[in-house]
JSON list of C-alpha atoms in Angstrom, two decimals:
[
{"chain": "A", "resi": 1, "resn": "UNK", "atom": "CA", "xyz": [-37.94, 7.66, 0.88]},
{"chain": "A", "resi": 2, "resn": "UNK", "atom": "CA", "xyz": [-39.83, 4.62, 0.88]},
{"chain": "A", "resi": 3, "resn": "UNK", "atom": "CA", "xyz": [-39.28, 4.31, -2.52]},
{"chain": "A", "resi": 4, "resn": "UNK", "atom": "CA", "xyz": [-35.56, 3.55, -2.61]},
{"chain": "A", "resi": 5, "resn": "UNK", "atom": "CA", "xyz": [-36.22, 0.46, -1.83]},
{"chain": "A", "resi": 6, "resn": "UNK", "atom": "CA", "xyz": [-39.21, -0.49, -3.76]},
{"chain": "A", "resi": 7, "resn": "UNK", "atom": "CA", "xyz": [-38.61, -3.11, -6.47]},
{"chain": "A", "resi": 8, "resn": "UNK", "atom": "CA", "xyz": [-41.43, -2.23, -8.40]},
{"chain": "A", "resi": 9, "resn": "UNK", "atom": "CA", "xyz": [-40.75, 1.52, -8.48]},
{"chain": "A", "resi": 10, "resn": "UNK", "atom": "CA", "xyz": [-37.49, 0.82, -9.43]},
{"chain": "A", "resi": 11, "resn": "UNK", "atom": "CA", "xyz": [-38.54, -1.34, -12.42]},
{"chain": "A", "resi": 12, "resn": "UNK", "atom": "CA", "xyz": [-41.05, 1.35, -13.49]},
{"chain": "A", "resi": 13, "resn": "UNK", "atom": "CA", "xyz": [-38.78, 4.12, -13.13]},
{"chain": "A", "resi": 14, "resn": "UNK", "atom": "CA", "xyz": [-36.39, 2.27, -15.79]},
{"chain": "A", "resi": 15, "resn": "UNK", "atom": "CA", "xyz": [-38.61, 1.39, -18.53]},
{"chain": "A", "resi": 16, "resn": "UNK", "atom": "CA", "xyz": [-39.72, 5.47, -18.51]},
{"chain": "A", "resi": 17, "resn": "UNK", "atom": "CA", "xyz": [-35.37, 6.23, -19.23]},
{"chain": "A", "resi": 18, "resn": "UNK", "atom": "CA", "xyz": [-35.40, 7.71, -15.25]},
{"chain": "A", "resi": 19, "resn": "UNK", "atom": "CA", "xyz": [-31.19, 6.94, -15.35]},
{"chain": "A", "resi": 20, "resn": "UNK", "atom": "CA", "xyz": [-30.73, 9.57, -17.67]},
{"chain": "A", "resi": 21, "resn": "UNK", "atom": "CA", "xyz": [-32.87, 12.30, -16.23]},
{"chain": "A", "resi": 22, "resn": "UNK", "atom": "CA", "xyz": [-30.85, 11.04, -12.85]},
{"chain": "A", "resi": 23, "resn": "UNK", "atom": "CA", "xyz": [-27.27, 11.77, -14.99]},
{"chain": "A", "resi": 24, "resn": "UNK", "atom": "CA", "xyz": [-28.74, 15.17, -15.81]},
{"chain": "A", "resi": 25, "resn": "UNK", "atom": "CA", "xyz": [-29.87, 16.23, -12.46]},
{"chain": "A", "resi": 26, "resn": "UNK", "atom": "CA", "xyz": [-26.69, 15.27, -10.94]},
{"chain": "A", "resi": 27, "resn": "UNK", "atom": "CA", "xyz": [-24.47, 17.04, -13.89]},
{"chain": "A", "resi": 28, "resn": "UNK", "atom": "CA", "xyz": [-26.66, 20.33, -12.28]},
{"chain": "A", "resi": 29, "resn": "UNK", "atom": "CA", "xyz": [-24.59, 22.49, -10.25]},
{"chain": "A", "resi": 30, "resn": "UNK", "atom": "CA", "xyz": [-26.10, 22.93, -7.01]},
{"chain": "A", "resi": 31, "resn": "UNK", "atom": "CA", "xyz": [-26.69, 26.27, -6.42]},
{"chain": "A", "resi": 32, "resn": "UNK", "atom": "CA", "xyz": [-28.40, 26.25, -2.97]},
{"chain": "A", "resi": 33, "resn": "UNK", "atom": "CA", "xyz": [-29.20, 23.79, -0.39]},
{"chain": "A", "resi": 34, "resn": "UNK", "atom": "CA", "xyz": [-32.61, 22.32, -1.98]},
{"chain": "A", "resi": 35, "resn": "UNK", "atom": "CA", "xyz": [-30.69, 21.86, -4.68]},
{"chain": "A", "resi": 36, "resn": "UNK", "atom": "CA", "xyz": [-28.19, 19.58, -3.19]},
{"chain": "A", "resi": 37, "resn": "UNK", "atom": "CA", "xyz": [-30.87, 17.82, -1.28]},
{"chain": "A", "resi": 38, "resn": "UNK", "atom": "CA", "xyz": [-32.48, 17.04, -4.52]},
{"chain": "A", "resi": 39, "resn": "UNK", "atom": "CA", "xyz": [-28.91, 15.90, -6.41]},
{"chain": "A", "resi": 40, "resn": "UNK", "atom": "CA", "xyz": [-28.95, 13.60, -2.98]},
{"chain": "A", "resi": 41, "resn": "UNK", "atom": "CA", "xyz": [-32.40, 11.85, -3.36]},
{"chain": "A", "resi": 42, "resn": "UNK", "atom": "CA", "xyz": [-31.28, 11.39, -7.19]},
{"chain": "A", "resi": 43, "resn": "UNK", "atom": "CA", "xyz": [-27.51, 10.19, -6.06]},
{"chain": "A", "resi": 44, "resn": "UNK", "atom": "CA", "xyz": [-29.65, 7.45, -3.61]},
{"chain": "A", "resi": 45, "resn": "UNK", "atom": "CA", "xyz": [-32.65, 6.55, -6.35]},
{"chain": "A", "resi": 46, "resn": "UNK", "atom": "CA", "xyz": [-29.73, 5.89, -8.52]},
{"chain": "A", "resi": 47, "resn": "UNK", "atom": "CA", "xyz": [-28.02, 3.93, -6.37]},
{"chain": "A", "resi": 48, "resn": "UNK", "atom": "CA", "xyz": [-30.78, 2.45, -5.54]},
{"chain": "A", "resi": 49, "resn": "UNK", "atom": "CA", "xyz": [-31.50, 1.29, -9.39]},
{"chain": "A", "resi": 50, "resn": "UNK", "atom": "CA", "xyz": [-28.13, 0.18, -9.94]},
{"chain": "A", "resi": 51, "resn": "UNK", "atom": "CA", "xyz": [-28.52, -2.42, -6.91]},
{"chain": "A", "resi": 52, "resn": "UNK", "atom": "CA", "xyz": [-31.89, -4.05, -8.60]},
{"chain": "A", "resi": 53, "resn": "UNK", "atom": "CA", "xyz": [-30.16, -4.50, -12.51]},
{"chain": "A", "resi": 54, "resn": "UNK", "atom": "CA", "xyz": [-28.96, -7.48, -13.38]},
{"chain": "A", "resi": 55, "resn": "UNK", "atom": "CA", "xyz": [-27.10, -6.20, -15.84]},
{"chain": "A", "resi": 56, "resn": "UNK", "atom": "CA", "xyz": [-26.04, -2.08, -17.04]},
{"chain": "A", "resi": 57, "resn": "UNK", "atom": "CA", "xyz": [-26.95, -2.31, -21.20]},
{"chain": "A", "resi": 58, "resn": "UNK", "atom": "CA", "xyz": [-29.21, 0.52, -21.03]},
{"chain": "A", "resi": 59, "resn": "UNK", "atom": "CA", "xyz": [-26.95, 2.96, -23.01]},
{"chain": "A", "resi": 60, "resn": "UNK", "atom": "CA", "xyz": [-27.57, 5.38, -20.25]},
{"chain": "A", "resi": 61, "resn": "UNK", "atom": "CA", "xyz": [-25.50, 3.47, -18.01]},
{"chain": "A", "resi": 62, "resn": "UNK", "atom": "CA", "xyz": [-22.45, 3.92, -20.06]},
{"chain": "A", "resi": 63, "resn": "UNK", "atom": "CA", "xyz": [-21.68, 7.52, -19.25]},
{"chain": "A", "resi": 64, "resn": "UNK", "atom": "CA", "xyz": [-23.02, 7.29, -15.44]},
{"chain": "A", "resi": 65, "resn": "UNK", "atom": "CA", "xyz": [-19.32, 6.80, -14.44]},
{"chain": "A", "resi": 66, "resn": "UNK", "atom": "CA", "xyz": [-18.16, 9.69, -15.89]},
{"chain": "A", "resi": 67, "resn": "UNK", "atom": "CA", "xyz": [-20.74, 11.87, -14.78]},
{"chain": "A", "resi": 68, "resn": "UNK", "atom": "CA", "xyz": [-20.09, 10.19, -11.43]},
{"chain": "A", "resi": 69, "resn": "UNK", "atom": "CA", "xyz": [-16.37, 10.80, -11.11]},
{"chain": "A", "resi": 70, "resn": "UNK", "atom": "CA", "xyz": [-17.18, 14.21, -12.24]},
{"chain": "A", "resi": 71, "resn": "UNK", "atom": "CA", "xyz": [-19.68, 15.34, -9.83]},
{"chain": "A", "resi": 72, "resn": "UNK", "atom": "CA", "xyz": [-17.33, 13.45, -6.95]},
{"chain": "A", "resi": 73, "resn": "UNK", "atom": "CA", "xyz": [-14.22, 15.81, -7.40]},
{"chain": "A", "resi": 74, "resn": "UNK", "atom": "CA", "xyz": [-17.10, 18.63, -6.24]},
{"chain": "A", "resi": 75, "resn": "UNK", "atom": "CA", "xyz": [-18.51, 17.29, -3.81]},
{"chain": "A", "resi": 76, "resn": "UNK", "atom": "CA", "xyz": [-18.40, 16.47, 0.23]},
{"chain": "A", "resi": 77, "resn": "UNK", "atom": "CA", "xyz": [-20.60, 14.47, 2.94]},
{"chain": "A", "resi": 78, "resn": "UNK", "atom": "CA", "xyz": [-23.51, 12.96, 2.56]},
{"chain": "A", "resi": 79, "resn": "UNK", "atom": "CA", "xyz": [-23.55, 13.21, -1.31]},
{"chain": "A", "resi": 80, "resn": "UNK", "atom": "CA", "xyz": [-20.00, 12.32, -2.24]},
{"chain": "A", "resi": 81, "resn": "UNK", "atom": "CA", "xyz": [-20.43, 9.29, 0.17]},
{"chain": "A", "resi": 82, "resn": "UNK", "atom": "CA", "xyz": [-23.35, 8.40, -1.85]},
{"chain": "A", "resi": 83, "resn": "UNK", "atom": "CA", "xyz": [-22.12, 9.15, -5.26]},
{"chain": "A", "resi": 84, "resn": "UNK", "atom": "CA", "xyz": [-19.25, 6.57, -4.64]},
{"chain": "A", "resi": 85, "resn": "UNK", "atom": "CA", "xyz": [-21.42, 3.58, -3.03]},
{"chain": "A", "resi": 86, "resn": "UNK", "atom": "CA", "xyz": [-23.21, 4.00, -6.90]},
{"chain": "A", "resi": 87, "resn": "UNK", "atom": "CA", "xyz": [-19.72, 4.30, -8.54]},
{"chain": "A", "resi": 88, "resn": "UNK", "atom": "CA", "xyz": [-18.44, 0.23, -6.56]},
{"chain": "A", "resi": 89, "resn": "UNK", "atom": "CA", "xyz": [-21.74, -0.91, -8.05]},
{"chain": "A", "resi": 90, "resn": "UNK", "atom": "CA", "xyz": [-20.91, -0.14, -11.31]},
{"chain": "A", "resi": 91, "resn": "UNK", "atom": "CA", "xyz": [-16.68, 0.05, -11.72]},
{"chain": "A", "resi": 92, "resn": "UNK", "atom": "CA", "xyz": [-17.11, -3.87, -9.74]},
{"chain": "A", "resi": 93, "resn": "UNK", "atom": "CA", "xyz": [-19.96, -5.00, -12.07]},
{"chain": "A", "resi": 94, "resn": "UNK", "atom": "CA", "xyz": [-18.86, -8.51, -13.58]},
{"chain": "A", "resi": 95, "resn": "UNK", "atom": "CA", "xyz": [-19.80, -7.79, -17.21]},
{"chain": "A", "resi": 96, "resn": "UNK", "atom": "CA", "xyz": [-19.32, -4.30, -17.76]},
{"chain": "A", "resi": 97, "resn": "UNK", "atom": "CA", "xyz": [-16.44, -3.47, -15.37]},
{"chain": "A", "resi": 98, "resn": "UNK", "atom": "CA", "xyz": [-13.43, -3.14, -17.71]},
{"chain": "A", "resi": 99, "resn": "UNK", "atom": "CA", "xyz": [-15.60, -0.03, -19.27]},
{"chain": "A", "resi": 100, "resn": "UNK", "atom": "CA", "xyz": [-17.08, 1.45, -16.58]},
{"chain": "A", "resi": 101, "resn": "UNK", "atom": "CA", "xyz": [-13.23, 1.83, -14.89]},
{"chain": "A", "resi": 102, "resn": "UNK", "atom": "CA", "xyz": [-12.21, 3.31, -17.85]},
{"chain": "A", "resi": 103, "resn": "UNK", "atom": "CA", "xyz": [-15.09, 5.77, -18.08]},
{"chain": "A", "resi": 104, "resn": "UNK", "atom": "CA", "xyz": [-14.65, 6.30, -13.98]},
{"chain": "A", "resi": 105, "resn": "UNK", "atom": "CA", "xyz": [-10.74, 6.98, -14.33]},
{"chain": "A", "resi": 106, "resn": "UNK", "atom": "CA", "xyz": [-10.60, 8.79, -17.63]},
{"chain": "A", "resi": 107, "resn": "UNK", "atom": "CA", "xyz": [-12.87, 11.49, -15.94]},
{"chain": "A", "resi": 108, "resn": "UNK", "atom": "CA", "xyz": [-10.23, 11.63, -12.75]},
{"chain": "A", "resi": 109, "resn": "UNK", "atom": "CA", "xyz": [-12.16, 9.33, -10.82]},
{"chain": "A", "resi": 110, "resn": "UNK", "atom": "CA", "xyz": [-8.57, 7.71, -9.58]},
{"chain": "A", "resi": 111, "resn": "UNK", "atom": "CA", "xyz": [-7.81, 11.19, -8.55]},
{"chain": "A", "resi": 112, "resn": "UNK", "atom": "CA", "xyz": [-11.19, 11.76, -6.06]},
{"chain": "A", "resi": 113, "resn": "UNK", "atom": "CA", "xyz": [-10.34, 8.59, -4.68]},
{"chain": "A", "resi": 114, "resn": "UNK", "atom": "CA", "xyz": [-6.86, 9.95, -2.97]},
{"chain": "A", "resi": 115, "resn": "UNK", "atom": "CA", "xyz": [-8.37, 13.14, -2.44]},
{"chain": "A", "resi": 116, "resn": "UNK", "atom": "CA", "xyz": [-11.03, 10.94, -0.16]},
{"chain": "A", "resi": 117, "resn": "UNK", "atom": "CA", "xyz": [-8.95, 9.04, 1.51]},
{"chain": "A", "resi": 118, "resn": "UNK", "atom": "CA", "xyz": [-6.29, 11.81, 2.38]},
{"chain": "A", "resi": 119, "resn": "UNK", "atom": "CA", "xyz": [-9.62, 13.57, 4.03]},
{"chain": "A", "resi": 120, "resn": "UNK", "atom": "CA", "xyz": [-10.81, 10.68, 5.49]},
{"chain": "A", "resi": 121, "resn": "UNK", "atom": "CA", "xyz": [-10.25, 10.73, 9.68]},
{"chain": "A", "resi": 122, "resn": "UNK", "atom": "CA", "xyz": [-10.15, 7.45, 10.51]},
{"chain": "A", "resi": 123, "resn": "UNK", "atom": "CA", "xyz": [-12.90, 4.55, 8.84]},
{"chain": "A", "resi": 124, "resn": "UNK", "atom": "CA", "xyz": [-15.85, 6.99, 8.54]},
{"chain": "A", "resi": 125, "resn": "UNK", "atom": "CA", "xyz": [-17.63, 8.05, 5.62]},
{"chain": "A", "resi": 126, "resn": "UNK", "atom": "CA", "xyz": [-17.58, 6.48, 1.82]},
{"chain": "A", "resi": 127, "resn": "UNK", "atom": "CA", "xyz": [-14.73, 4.62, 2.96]},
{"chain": "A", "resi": 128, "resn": "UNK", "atom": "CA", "xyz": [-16.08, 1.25, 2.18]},
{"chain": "A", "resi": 129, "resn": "UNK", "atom": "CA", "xyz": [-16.91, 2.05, -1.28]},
{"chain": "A", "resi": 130, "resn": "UNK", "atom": "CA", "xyz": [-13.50, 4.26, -2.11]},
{"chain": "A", "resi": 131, "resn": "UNK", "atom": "CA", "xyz": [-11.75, 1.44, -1.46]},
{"chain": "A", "resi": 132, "resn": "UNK", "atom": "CA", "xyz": [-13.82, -0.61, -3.80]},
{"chain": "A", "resi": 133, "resn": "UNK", "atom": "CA", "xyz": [-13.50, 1.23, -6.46]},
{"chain": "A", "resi": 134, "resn": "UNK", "atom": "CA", "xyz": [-9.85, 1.55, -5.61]},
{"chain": "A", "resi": 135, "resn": "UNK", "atom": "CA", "xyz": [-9.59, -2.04, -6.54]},
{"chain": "A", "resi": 136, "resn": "UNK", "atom": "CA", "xyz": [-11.76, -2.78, -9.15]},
{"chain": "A", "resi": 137, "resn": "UNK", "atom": "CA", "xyz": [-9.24, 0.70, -11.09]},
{"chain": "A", "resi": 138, "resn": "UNK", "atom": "CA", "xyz": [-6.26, -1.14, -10.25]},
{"chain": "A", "resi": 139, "resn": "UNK", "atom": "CA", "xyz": [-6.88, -4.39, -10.58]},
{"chain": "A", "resi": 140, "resn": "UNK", "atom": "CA", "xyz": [-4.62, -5.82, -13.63]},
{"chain": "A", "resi": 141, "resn": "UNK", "atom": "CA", "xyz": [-4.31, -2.14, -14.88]},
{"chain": "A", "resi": 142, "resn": "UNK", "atom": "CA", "xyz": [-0.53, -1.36, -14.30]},
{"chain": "A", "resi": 143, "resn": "UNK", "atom": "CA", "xyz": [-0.74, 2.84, -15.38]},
{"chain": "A", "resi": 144, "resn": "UNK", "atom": "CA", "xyz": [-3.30, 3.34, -13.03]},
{"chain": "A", "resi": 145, "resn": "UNK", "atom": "CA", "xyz": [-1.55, 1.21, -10.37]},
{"chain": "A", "resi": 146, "resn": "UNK", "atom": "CA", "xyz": [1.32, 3.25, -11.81]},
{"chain": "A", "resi": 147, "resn": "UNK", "atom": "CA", "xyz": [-0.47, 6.89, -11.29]},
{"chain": "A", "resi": 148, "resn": "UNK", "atom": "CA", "xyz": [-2.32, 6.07, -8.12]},
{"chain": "A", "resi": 149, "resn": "UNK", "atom": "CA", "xyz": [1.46, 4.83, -6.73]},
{"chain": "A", "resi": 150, "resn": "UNK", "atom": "CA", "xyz": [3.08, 8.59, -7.72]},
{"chain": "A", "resi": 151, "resn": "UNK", "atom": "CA", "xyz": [0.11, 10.36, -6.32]},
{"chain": "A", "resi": 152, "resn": "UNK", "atom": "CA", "xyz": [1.23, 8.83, -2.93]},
{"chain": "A", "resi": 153, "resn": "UNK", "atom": "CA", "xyz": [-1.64, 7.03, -2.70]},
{"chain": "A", "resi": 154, "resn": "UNK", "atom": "CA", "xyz": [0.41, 3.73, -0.37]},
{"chain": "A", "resi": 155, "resn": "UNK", "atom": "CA", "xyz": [0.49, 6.19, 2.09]},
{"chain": "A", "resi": 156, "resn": "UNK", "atom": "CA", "xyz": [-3.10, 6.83, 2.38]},
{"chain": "A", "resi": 157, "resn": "UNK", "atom": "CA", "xyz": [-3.79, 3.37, 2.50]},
{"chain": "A", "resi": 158, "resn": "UNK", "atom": "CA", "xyz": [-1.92, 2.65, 5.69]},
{"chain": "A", "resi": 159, "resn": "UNK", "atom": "CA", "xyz": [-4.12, 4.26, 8.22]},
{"chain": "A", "resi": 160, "resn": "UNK", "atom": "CA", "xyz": [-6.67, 1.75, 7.15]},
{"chain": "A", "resi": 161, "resn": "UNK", "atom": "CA", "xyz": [-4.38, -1.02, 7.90]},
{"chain": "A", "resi": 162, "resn": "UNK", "atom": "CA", "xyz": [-4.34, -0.25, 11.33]},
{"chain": "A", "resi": 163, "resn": "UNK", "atom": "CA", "xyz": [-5.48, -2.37, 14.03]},
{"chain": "A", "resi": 164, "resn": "UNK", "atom": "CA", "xyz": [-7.94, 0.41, 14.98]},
{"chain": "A", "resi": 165, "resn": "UNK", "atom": "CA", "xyz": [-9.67, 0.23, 12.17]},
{"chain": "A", "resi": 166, "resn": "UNK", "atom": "CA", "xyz": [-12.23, -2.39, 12.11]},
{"chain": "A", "resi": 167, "resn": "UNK", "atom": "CA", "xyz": [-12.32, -5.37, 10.47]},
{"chain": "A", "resi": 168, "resn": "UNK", "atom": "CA", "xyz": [-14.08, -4.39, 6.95]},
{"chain": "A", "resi": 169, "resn": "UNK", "atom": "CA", "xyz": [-11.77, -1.42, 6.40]},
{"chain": "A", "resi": 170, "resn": "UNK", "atom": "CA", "xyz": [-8.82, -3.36, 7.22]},
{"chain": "A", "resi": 171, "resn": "UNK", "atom": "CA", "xyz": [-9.84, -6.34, 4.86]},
{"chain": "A", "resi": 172, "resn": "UNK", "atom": "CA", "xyz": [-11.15, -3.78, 1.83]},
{"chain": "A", "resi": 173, "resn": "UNK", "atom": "CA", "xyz": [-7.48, -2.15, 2.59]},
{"chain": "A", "resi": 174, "resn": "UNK", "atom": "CA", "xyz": [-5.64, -4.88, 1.89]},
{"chain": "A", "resi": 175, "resn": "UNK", "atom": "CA", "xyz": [-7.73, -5.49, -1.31]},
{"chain": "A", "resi": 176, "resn": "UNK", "atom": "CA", "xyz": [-6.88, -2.63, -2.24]},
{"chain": "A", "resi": 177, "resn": "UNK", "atom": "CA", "xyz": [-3.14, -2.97, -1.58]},
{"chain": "A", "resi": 178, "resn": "UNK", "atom": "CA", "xyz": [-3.11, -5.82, -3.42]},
{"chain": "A", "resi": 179, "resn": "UNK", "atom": "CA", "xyz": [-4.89, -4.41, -6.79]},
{"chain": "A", "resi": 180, "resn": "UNK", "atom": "CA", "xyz": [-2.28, -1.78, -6.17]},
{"chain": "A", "resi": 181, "resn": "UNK", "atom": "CA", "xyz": [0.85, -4.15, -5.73]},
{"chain": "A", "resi": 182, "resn": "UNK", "atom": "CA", "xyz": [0.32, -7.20, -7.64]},
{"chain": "A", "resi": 183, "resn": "UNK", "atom": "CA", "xyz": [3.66, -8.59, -7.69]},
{"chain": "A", "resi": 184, "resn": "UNK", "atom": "CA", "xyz": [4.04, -10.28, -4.57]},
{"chain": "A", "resi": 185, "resn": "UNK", "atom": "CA", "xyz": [7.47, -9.63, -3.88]},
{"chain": "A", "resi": 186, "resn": "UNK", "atom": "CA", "xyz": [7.38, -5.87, -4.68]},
{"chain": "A", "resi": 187, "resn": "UNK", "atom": "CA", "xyz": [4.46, -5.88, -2.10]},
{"chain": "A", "resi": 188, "resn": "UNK", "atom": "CA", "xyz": [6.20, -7.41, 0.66]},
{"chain": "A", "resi": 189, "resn": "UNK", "atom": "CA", "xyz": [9.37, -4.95, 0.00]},
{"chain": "A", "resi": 190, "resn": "UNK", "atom": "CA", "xyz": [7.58, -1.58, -0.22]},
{"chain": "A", "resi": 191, "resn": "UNK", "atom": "CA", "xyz": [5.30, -3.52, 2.77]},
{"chain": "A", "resi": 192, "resn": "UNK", "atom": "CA", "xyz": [8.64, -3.87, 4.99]},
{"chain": "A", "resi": 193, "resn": "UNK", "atom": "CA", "xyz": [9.81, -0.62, 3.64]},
{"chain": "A", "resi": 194, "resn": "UNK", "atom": "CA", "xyz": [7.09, 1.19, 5.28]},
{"chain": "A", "resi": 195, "resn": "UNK", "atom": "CA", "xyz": [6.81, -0.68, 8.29]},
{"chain": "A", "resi": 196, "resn": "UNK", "atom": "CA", "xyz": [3.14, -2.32, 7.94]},
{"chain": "A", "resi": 197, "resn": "UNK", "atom": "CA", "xyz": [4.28, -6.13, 7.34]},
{"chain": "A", "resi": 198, "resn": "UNK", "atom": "CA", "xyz": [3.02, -7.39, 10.10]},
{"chain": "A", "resi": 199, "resn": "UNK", "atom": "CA", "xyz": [-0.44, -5.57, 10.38]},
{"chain": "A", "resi": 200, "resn": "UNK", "atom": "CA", "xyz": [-1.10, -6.69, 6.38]},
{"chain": "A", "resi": 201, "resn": "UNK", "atom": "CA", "xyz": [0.03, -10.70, 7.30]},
{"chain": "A", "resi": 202, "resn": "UNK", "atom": "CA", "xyz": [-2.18, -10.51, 10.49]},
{"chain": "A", "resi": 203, "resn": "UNK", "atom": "CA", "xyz": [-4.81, -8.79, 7.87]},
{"chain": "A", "resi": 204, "resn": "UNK", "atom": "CA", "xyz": [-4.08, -12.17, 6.04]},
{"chain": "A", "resi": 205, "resn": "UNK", "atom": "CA", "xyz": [-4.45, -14.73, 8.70]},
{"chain": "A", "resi": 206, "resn": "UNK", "atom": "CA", "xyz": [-7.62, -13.44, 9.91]},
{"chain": "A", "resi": 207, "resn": "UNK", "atom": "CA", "xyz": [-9.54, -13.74, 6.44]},
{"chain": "A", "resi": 208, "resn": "UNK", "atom": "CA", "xyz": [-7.78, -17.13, 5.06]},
{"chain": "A", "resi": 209, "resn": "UNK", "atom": "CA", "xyz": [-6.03, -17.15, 2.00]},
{"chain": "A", "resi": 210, "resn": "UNK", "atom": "CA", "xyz": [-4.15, -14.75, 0.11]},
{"chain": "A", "resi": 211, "resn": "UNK", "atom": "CA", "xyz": [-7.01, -15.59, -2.92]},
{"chain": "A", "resi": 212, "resn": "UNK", "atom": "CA", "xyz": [-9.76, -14.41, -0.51]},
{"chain": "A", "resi": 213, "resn": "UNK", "atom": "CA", "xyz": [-7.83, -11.00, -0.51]}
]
């Protein structure tokens, strides 16, 4: 364990190609539970790497979302939380973003993120990072704002609007909303429509800005 967190391990473990033996160990079915707690330490050590790059050229990188969204639709708890705190570091990565969300939604990443959040009970879990990647998909990408909109995916957002949610959730929430309804007028209908205007504008005074959203 102490090694998630050890610069220098990290940096080692990169220049001997570790990412891809990582992609293949977590494209393994796990047949019993060593096997998942190994596909767990990997899911973390990746994570782990993906936190210390500065940038994601290593070619390896470039299918890691799609082997990420893939092994999400399968899996639960501990892992699948996991899994999608690595999948926000990569789908919100400055540079390579446009791709990685591609990879991510093109493997029915968009899809695992509803299913999450319709499982979710209350702000528990890979919340944080579903909603992430929630915004960094739908962000100026109209068919998946488009497909995540039929799937009924406004209606799983709500609940995290809620006052009893804290204060994260409800600010990554409205992100998310936002990424999701980027004309503001459309938003503020569908917002009235469902009965959550006021929670989203108190959402707004309490963080500044509509830009900080």
């Amino acid at each position: 364990q102490m090694s998630l967190r050890n610069e220098e391990v990290i940096k080692q473990l990169y220049q001997q190609d570790a990412v891809q033996l990582l992609l293949d160990l977590l494209q393994a079915d796990a047949a019993d539970a060593e096997e998942h707690r190994i596909a767990l330490y990997g899911a973390k050590l990746l994570t782990s790497m993906a936190l210390e790059m500065d940038n994601f050229e290593q070619a390896a990188w470039r299918s890691a979302p799609r082997i990420l969204a893939l092994r999400l639709r399968s899996s639960d708890g501990e892992l699948r939380a996991e899994l999608c705190s690595c999948g926000w570091l990569l789908c919100a990565d400055q540079v390579e973003a446009e791709a990685h969300c591609n990879s991510f939604a093109e493997a029915g990443g968009l899809w695992a993120i509803c299913i999450m959040l319709a499982e979710e009970e209350g702000p528990t879990g890979p919340t944080e990072p579903a909603l992430g990647i929630l915004t960094a998909l739908c962000r100026n990408c109209s068919e998946r704002q488009e497909s995540f909109l039929q799937m009924g995916g406004l209606e799983l957002l709500l609940p995290f609007l809620d006052r009893s949610s804290p204060q994260r959730i409800r600010h990554l929430a409205a992100k998310a909303l936002c990424a999701v309804l980027e004309d503001p007028n459309l938003r503020m209908r569908r917002l009235t429509e469902l009965g959550v205007l006021e929670d989203f504008s108190e959402i707004l005074a309490t963080f500044g800005e509509h830009q900080k959203i």
